[in-house]
Structure formats: structure tokens, C-alpha cells
Amino acid sequence: MDSTLDLATRVGQTLKAKGLLLATAESCTGGGIAHAITEIAGSSEWFDCGFVTYSNASKNELLDISEALIAQHGAVSEEIAGAMAEGAVANSSSDVAVSTTGIAGPGGAVPGKPVGTVCFGWRVGDKTYTERLVFKGDRQQVRAQTVEHSLKGLLKLLAD
């Protein structure tokens, strides 16, 4: 199994080889993806910025996600994850983005969205990809799995 540091290194090598800049838009991970990326020396060559948009208001203000879209789908939804990735690219100098929004726990579950529910968004080129998963474990485990899955998803999309 790849460590987060190994995954972040591979993401950086791939982005650098393609001449692309990355932005992150994070809610439930609270900057964990950006932290993993900036653990890599030289990441300034391929990492532009990170948005930590924990509140709905910050999603609206920093990523241009409408209050109506949040009200329609809920902050933890594939629609919002996709909009977060798109907003990160639109509001930065980046070419590529990854986003996360979820319920890390221990509270916060709602009907249909148990603790561990995480929605992902990736913006690569002119396409947006989303995914919803439910992770097991405590808050730290859910967040760690989310960071790892975000990086693996990005690597897969960059390879396509």
C-alpha cells in the first residue's frame, strides 16, 4: 500500500511532467491534502493554492458555489464536490483541482449520509469527475483515507 507521502510525490512528478498546477478545495480534510502535497520539497513548482472551505458561507464566498445549489443538494454531495473543484480552478492559477466534502464524525450524520460519507471532486482539463464513498473508522481514519483516495484519484485521472 502506498503511503500518503509516496502518493503526493507521484502526483507532483506527474503534474510537473505535464506542466500543470494543482489547487485543492477541502472541507472535511481541513487542508490535509494541501499539507501532504507541501511535505514534498519543490512542490511550489506544481502546487498553486489550497482553499479550506469548511462552512457553506466560505464555499459560496471563495469558490462561487451558490447557496441555492448547497440548499438543493446539501454540502456533502457529489454536486458540491464537483462545484468545489471547478471553483478552485476558476479562482486560482491552477489547471487541475481536487476537492473533498464529507462527514468525518463522530457527529454530523443525517439520513442517507452516515458518518464516513465523503464526496470527492476532481477537475482535470475541461472535465469534472465526482465520487461518493463511505469510509469506516474514527474521525482521523476517515480523514486519512480521504486524503489518500483524493491523491489516488488524481493520479488515475492524470494518467488517462
XYZ file of C-alpha atoms in Angstrom, residues 56 70-77 101-119 132-134:
31
model
C -21.190 26.819 3.478
C -25.975 23.897 -1.455
C -29.610 24.047 -0.298
C -30.702 21.750 -3.140
C -28.080 19.013 -2.699
C -26.525 19.573 0.743
C -22.892 20.454 1.353
C -21.958 16.760 1.392
C -22.879 15.788 -2.162
C -16.581 17.374 1.391
C -17.848 14.899 3.933
C -18.827 13.813 7.411
C -15.712 12.750 9.317
C -17.580 12.313 12.603
C -18.135 11.472 15.270
C -21.322 13.538 14.828
C -22.947 15.109 11.809
C -24.685 12.118 10.252
C -28.007 12.767 8.547
C -30.439 10.332 6.893
C -28.745 8.834 3.836
C -25.365 10.277 4.822
C -23.782 8.306 7.651
C -20.550 9.256 9.392
C -17.741 8.436 6.977
C -19.591 9.706 3.892
C -17.189 11.653 1.685
C -17.748 13.195 -1.721
C -19.056 9.315 -3.197
C -17.643 6.777 -0.735
C -18.361 5.763 2.846
